[in-house]
Tab-separated table of C-alpha atoms and ligand atoms in Angstrom:
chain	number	residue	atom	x	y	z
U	223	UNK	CA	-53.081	-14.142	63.675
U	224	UNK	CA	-50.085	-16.513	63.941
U	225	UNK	CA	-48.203	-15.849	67.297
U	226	UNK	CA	-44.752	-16.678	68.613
U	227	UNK	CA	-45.646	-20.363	69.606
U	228	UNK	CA	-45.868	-21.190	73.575
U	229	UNK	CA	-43.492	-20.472	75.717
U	230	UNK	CA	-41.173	-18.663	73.850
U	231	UNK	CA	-40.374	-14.932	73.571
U	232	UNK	CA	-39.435	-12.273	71.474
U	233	UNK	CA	-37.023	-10.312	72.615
U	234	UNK	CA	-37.402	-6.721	71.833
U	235	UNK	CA	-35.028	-3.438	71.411
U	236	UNK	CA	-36.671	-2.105	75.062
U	237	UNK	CA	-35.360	-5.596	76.182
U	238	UNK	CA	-32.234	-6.899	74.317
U	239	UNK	CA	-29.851	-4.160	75.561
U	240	UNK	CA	-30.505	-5.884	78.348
U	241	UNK	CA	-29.265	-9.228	77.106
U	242	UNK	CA	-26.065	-7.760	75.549
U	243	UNK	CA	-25.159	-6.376	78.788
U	244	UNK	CA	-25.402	-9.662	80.793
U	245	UNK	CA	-23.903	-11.541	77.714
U	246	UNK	CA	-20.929	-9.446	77.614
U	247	UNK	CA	-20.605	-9.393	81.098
U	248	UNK	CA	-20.972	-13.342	81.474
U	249	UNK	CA	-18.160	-13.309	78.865
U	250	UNK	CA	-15.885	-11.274	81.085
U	251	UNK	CA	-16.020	-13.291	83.646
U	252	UNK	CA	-15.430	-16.108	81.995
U	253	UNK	CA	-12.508	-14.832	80.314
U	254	UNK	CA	-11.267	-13.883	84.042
U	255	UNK	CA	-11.566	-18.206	85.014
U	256	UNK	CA	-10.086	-18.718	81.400
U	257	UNK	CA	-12.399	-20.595	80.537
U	258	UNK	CA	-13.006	-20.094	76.336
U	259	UNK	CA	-16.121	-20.480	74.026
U	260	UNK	CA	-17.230	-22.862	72.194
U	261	UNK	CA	-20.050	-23.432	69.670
U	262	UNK	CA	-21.962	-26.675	69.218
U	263	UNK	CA	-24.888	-27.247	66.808
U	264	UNK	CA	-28.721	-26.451	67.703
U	265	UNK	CA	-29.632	-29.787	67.478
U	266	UNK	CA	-27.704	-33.387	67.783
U	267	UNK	CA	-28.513	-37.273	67.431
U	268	UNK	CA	-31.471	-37.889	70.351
U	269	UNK	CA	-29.208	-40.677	71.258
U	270	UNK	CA	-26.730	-38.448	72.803
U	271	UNK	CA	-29.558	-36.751	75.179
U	272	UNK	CA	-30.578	-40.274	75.871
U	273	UNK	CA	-27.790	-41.877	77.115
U	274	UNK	CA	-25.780	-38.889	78.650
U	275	UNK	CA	-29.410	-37.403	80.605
U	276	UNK	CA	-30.948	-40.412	81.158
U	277	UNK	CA	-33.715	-42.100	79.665
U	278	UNK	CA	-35.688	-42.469	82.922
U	279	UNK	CA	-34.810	-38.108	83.078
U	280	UNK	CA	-37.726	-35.882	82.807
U	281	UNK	CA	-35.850	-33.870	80.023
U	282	UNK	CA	-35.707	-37.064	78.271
U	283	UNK	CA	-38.808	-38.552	78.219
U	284	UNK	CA	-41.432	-35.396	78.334
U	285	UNK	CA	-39.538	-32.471	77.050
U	286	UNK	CA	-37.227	-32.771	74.042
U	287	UNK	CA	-37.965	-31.628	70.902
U	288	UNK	CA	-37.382	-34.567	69.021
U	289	UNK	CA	-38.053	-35.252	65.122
U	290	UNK	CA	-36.780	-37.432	61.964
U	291	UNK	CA	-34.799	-35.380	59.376
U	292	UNK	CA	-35.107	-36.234	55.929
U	293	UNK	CA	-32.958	-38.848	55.900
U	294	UNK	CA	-34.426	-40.343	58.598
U	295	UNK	CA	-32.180	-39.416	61.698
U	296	UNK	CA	-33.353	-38.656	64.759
U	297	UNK	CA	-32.428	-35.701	65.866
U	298	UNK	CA	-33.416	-33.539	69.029
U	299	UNK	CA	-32.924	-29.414	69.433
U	300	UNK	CA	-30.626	-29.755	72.275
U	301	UNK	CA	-32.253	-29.362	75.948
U	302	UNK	CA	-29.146	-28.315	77.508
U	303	UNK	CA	-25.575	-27.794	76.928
U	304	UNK	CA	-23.138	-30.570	78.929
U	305	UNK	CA	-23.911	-33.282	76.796
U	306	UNK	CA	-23.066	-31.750	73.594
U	307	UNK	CA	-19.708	-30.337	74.864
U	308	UNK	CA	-18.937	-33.678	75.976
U	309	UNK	CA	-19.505	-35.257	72.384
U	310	UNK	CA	-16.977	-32.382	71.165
U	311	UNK	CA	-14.653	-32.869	73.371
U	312	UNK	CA	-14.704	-36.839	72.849
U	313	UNK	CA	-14.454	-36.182	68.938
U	314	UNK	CA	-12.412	-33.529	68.395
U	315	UNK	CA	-9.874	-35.701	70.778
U	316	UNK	CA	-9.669	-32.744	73.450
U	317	UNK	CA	-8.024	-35.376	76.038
U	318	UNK	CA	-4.695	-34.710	74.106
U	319	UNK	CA	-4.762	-30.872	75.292
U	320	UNK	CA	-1.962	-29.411	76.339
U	321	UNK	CA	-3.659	-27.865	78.993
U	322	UNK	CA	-5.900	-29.579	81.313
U	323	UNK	CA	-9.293	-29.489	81.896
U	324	UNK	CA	-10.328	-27.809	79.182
U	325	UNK	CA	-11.926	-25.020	80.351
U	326	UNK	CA	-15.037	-24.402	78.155
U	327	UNK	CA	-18.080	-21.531	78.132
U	328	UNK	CA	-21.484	-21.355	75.841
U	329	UNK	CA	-24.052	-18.508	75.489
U	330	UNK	CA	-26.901	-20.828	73.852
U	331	UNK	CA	-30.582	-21.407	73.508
U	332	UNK	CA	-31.997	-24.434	74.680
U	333	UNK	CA	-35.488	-26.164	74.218
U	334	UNK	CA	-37.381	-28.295	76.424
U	335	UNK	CA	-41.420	-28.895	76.135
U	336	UNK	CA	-42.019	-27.926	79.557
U	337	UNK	CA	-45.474	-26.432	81.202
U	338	UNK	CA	-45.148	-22.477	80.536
U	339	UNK	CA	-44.851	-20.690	83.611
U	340	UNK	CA	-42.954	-17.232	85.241
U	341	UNK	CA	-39.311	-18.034	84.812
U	342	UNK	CA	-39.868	-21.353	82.543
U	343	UNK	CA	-39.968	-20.875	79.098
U	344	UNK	CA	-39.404	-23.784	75.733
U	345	UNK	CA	-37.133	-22.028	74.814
U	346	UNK	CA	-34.170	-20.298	76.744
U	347	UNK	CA	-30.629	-19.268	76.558
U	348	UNK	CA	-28.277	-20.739	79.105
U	349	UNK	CA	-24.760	-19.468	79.802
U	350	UNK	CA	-22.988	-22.923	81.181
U	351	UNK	CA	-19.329	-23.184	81.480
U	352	UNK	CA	-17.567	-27.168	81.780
U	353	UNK	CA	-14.265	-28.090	82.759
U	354	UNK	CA	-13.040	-31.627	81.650
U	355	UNK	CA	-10.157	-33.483	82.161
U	356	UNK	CA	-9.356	-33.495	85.505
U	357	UNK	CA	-10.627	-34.249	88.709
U	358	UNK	CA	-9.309	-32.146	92.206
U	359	UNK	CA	-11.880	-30.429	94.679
U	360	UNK	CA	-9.945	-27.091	93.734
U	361	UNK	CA	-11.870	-27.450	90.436
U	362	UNK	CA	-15.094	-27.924	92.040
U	363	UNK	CA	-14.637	-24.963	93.999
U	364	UNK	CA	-13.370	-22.472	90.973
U	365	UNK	CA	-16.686	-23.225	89.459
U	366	UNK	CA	-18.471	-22.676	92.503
U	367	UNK	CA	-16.621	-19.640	92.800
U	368	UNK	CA	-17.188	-18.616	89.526
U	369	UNK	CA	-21.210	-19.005	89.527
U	370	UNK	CA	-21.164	-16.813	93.104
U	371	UNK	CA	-18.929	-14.132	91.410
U	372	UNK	CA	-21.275	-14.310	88.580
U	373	UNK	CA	-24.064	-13.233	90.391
U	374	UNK	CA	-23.074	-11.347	93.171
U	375	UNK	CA	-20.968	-8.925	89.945
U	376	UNK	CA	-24.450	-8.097	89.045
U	377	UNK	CA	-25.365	-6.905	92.700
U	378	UNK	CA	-27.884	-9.990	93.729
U	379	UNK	CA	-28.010	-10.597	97.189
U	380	UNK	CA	-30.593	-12.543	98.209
U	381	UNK	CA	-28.937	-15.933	97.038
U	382	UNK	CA	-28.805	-19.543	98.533
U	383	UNK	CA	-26.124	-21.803	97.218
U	384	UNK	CA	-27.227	-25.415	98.160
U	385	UNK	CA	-24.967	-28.273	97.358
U	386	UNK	CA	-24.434	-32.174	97.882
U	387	UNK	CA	-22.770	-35.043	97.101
U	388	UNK	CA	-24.305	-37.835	94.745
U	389	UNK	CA	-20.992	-40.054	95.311
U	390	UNK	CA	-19.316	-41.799	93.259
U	391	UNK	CA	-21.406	-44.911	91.351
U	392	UNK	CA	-20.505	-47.733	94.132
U	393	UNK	CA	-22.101	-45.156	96.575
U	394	UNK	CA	-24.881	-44.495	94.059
U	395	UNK	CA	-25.504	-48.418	93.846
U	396	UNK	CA	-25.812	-48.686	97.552
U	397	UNK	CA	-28.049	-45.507	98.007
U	398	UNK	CA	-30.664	-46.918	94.803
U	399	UNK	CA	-30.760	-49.918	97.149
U	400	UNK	CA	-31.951	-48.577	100.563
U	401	UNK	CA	-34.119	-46.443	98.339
U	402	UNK	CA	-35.645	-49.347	96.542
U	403	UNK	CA	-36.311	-50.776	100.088
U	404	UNK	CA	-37.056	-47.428	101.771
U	405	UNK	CA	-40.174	-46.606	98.902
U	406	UNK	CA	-40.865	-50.647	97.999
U	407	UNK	CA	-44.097	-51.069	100.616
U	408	UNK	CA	-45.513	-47.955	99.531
U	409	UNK	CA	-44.701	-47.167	95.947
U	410	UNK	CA	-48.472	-47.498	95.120
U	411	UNK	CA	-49.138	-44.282	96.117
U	412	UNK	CA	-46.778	-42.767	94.362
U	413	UNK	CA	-47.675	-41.427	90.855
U	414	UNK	CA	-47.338	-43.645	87.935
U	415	UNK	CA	-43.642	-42.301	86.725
U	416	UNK	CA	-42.542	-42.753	90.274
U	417	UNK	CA	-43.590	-46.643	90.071
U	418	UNK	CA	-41.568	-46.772	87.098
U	419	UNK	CA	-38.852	-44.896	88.888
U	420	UNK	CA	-38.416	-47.385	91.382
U	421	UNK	CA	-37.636	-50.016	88.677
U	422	UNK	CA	-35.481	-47.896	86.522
U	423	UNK	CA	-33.727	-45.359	88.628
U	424	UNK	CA	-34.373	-44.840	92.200
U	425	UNK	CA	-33.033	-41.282	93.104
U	426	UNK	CA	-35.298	-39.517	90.382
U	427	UNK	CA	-38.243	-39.858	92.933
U	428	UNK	CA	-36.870	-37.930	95.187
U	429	UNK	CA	-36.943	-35.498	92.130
U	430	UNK	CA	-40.507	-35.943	91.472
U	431	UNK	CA	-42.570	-32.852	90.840
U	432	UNK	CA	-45.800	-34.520	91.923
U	433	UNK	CA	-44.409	-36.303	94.420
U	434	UNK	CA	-41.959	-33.844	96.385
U	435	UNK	CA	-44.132	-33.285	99.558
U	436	UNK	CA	-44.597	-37.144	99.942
U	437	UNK	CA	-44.004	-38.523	103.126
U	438	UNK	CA	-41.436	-41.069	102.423
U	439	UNK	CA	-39.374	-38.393	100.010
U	440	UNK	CA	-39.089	-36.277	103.269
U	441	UNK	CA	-37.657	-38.599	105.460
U	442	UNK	CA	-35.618	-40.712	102.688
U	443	UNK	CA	-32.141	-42.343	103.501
U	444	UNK	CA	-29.868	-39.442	102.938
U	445	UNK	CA	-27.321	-40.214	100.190
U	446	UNK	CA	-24.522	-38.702	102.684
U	447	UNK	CA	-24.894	-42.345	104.886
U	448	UNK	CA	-24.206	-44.068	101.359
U	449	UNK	CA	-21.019	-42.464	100.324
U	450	UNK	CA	-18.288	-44.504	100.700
U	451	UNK	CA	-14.968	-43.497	102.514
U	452	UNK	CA	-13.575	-41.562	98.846
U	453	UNK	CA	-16.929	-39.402	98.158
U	454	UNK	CA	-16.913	-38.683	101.552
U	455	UNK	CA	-13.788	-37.663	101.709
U	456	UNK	CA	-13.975	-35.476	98.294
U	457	UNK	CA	-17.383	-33.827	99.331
U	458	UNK	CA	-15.630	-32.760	102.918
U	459	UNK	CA	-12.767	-31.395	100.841
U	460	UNK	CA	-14.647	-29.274	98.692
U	461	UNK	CA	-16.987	-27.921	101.587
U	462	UNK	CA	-13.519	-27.118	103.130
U	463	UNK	CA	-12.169	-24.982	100.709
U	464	UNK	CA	-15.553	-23.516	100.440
U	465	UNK	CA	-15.243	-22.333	103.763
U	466	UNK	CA	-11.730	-21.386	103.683
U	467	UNK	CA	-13.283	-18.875	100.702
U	468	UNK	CA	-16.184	-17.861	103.134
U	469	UNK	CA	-18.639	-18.827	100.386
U	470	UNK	CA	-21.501	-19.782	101.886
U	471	UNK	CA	-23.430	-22.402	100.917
U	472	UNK	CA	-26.620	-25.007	102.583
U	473	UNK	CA	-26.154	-28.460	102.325
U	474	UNK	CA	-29.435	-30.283	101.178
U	475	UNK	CA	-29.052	-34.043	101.350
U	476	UNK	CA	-31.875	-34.605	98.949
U	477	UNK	CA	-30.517	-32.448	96.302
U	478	UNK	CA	-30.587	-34.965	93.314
U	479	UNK	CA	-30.365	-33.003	90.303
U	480	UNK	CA	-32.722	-33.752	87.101
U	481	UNK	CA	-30.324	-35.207	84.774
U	482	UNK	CA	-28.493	-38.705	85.449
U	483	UNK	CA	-24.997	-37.993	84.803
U	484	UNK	CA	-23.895	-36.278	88.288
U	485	UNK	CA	-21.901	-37.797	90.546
U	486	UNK	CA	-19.801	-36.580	93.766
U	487	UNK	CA	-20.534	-32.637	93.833
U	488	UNK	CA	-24.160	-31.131	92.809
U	489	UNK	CA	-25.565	-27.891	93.772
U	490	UNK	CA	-28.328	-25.534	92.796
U	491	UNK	CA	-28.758	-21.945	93.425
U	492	UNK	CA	-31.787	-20.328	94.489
U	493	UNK	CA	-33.048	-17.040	94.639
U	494	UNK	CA	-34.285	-15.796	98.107
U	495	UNK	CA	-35.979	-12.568	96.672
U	496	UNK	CA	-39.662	-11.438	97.721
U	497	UNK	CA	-41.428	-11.114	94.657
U	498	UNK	CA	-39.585	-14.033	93.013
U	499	UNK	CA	-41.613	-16.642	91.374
U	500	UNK	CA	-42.646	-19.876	92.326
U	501	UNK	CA	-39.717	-21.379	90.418
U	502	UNK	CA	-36.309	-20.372	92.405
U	503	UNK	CA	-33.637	-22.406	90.956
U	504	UNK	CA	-31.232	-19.806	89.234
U	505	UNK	CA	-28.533	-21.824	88.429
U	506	UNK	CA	-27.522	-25.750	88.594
U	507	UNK	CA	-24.636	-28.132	88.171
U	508	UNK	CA	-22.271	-30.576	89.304
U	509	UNK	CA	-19.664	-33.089	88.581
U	510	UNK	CA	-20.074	-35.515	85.851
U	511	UNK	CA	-17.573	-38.270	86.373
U	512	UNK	CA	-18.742	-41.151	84.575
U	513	UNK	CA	-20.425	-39.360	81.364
U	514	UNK	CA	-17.943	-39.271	79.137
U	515	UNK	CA	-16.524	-42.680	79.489
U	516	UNK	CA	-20.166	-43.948	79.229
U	517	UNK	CA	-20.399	-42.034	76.040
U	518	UNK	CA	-17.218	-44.565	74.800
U	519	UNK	CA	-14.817	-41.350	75.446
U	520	UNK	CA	-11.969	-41.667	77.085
U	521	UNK	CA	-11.468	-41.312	81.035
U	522	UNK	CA	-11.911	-37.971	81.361
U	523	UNK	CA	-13.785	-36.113	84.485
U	524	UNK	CA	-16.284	-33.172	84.024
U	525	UNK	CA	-17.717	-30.535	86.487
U	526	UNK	CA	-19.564	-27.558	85.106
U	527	UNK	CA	-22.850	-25.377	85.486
U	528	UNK	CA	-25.515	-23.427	83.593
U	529	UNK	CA	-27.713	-20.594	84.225
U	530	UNK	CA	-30.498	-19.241	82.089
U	531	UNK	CA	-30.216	-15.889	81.557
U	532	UNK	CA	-33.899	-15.406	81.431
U	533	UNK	CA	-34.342	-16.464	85.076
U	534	UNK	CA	-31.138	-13.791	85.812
U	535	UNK	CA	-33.267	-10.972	84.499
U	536	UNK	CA	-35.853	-12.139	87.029
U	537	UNK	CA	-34.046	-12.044	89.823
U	538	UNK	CA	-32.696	-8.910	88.578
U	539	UNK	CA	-36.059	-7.220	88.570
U	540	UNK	CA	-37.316	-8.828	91.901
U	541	UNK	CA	-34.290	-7.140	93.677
U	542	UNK	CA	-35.125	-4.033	92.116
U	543	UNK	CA	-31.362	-4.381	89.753
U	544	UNK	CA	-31.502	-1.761	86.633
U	545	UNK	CA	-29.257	-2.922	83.839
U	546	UNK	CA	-27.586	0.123	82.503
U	547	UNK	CA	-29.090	1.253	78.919
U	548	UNK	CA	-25.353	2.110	77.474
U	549	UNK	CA	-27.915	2.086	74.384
U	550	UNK	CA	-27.458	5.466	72.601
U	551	UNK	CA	-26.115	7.443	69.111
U	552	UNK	CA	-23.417	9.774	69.017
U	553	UNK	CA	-24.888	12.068	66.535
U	554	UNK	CA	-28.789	12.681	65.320
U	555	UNK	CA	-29.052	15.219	62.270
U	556	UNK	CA	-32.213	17.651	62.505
U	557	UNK	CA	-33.130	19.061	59.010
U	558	UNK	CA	-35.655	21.964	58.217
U	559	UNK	CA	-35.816	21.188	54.394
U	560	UNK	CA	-35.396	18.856	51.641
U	561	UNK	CA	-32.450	19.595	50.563
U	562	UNK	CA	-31.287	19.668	53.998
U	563	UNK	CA	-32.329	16.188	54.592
U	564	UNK	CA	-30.548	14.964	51.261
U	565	UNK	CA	-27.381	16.777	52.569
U	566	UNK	CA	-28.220	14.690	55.902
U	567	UNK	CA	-27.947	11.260	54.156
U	568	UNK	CA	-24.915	12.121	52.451
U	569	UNK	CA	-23.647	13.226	55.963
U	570	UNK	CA	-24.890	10.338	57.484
U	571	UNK	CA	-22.882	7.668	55.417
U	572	UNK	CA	-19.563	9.700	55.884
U	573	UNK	CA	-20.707	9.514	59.823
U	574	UNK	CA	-21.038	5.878	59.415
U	575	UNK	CA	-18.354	4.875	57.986
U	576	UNK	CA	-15.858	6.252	60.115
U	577	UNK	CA	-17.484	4.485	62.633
U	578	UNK	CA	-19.902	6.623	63.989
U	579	UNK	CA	-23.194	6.108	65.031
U	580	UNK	CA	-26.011	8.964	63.692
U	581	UNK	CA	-29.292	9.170	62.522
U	582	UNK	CA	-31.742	11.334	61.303
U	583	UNK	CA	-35.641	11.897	60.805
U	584	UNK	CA	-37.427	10.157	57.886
U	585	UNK	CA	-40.998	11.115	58.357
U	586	UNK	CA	-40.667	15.064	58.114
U	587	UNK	CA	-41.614	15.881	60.942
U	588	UNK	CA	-41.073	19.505	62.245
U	589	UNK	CA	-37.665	20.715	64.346
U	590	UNK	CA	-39.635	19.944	67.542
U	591	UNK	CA	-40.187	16.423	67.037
U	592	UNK	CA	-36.579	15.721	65.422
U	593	UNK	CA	-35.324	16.893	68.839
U	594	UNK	CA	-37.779	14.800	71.141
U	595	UNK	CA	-36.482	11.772	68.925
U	596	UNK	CA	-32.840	12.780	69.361
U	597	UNK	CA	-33.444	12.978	72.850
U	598	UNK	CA	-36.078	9.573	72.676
U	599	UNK	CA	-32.948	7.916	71.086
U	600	UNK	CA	-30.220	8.994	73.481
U	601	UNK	CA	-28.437	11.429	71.187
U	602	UNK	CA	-24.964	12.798	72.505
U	603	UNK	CA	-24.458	15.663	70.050
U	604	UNK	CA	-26.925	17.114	67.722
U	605	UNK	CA	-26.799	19.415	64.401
U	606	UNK	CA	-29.655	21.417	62.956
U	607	UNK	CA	-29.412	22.093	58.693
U	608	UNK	CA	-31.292	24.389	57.009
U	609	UNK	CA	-30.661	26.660	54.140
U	610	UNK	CA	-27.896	28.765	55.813
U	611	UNK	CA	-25.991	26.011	57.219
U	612	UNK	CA	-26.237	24.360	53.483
U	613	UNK	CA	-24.919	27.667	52.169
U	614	UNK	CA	-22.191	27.722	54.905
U	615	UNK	CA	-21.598	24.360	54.799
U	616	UNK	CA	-21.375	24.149	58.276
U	617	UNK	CA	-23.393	23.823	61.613
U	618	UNK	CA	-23.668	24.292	64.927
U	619	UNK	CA	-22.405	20.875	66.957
U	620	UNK	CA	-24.380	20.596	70.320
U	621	UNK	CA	-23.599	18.808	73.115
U	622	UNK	CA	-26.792	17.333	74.559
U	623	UNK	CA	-25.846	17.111	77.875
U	624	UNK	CA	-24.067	20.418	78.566
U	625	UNK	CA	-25.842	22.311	76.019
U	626	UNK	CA	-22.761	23.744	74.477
U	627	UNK	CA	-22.197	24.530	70.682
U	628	UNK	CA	-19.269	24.842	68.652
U	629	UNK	CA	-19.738	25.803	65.064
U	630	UNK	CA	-17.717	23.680	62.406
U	631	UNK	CA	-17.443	22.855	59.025
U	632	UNK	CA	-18.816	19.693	57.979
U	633	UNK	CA	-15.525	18.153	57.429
U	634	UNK	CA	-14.731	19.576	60.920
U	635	UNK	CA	-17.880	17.807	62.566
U	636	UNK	CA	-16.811	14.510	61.099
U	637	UNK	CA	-13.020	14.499	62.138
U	638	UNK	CA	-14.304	16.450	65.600
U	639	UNK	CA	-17.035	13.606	66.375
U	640	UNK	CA	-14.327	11.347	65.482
U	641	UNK	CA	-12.071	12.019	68.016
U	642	UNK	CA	-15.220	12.365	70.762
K	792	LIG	P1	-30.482	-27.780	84.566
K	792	LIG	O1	-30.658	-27.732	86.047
K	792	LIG	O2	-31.402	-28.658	83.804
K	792	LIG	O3	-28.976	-28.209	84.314
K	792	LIG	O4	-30.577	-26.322	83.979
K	792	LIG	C1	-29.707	-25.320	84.426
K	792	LIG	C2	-30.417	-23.998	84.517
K	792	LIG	O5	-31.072	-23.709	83.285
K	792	LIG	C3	-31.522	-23.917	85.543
K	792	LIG	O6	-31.031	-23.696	86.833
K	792	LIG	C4	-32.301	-22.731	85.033
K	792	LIG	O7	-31.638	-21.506	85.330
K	792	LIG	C5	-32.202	-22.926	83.540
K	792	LIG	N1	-33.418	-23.563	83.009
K	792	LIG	C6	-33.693	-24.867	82.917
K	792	LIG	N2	-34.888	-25.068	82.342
K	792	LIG	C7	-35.389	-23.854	82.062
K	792	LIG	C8	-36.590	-23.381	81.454
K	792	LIG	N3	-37.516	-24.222	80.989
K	792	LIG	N4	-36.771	-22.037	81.327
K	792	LIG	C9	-35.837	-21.172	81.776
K	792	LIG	N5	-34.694	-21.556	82.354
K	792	LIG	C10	-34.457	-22.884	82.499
K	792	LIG	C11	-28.413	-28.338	83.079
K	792	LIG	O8	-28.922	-27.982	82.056
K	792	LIG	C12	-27.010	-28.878	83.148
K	792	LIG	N6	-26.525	-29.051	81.761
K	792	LIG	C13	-26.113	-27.948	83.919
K	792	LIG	C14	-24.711	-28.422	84.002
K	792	LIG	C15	-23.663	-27.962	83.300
K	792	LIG	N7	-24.286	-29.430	84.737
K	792	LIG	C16	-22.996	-29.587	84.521
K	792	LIG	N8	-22.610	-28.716	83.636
């Protein structure tokens, strides 16, 4: 039997009214930061996850989907959402905006060859919002801002904001070097990426997987005594404001992030929750201030963050959340005989097409069961037809919650529902 292939899902209808909810609540709030959508394409040229990631990245060189096209391109099914918006924003010349940043939201799946485990899937949908164009801690804070409101509007409580400042690249230059020094005598017992790490970018050891309860990655230089007098400066800013907006928030000195292009604020957010799994990282992000000039853009600054919205549901669940199940029809149409049910359909596409939402049996099944399915289904109001309500041509319009009737004609129904 061929099966969904590993580490994906399907989502089903017991699960996707789930997903609409957050969706359209994710959109809310990012219509309340003004920040709009925008759509990019499933997959791009792997060059762009190359040199915006980072080619010494885990993302890069273990998990992207990466194949030749028929023409012989290669292109990769995008692993996550900053580097594409980016490239748009470069080509479609956003820099000449009016407004500045541009303030930009996805909803989109992502795919990354990753080891399948609670809360880490190959493919997942993350809701990430960027703002480019301008640099000013006040922007740093809206979007840390934003990601609390996010989840705290869903009622999550056990939450740990942790941020930190990579600094700007002078300060990043100075930190690779007392790491290079700091891990140098002992790099041979570090695992065989991490040896290559040391060569091609220092800080993503202290992002090692294998690695992280290492000695020397606990007490490694802390980037803070690298930043130079502007970083520092910036990051005490932002933790300012932060304050002045009582969010509160850890600082982690070895929070590096796993993609390259940060630099000056980062952050993660992690679920506190019993019951969560192993993996507790909700939501990441941070500023990008290099990346799009690297990518031959113009000089244009970039802070933004993403969340998967599969790892939301799991926090969700291990605070014991419900997501209301608005799910439901307004009408269900019982029928006791054939020509009844004939009647039904024509009822049902008049229903319909005003804009109403009905249904009806199709398996004949007896009064009983029409009404457990009505009820099964969520119904609102409910008619029965048999022959006398055929001959009348009308029926008796029940409310399903207060149990009240109100007999109408069918024309009446329709205009009556209509107004409901
Ligand atoms: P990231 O930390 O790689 O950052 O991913 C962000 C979030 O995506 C994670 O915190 C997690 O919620 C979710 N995520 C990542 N991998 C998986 C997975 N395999 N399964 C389920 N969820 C996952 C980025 O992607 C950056 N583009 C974020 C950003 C936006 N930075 C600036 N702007």
């Amino acid at each position: 039997m061929i099966q969904v292939p590993r580490g994906t899902q399907d989502i089903l209808p017991k699960e996707s009214y789930k997903w609409q909810f957050i969706e359209k609540k994710l959109q809310e709030i990012a219509k309340n930061y003004n920040y709009d959508e925008i759509r990019t394409p499933m997959f791009e040229s792997t060059d762009l996850f190359v040199r915006a990631v980072g080619g010494s990245t885990d993302i890069v060189n273990k998990e992207m989907y990466t194949f030749q096209d028929k023409g012989d391109r290669s292109l990769t099914l995008r692993p996550e959402g900053t580097a594409p918006v980016a490239r748009s924003y470069i080509e479609n010349k956003m820099q000449h905006n009016v407004e500045q940043p541009v303030k930009l939201f996805y909803v989109a799946p992502m795919f990354r060859y990753e080891r399948k485990q609670k809360g880490r899937y190959r493919q997942f949908v993350q809701f990430g919002v960027e703002a480019i164009g301008v640099e000013d801690p006040l922007i740093d804070v809206e979007i840390l801002s934003m990601l609390m409101h996010i989840y705290q509007s869903f009622g999550l409580k056990n939450l740990k904001l942790v941020i930190n400042s990579i600094g700007d690249m002078e300060s990043r230059n100075e930190y690779n070097k007392a790491l290079v020094e700091h891990f140098s005598p002992r790099i041979g017992e570090f695992c065989s990426d991490c040896q290559s790490r040391i060569h091609t970018n220092p800080m993503r050891i202290l992002d090692c997987k294998k690695d992280r309860d290492h000695e020397l990655v606990k007490n490694a230089p802390r980037m803070y005594d690298y930043l130079n007098d502007e970083s520092k400066n910036y990051f005490e800013t932002v933790k300012a404001k932060l304050d002045d907006l009582n969010i509160a928030y850890a600082v982690d000195y070895n929070l590096v992030r796993g993609l390259d292009y940060y630099t000056h604020t980062a952050f993660e957010l992690m679920s506190n929750a019993d019951g969560f799994g192993a993996i507790t990282t909700l939501c990441g992000g941070g500023r990008y201030n290099g990346l799009l000039e690297m990518m031959d853009g113009p000089d244009k600054t970039g802070i933004g963050f993403a969340l998967s919205i599969e790892r939301l549901i799991l926090a969700l669940e291990a605070e014991g959340i419900d997501i209301p199940n608005e799910k439901g029809l307004d009408l269900y149409v019982c029928t006791m005989t054939d020509e009844a049910r004939d009647l039904a359909g024509t009822l049902l596409h008049k229903l319909r097409n005003r804009g109403i939402s009905a249904d009806m049996d199709y398996e004949n099944r007896k009064l009983k069961a029409q009404m457990k399915d009505a009820d099964r289904k969520n119904a609102r109001y409910t008619i029965v037809l048999g022959e006398d309500e055929i001959q009348n041509q009308s029926a008796d319009l029940k409310n399903m919650q207060t149990g009240e009737t109100k007999k109408l004609s069918f024309e009446e129904m329709i205009s009556t529902m209509e107004e409901i």
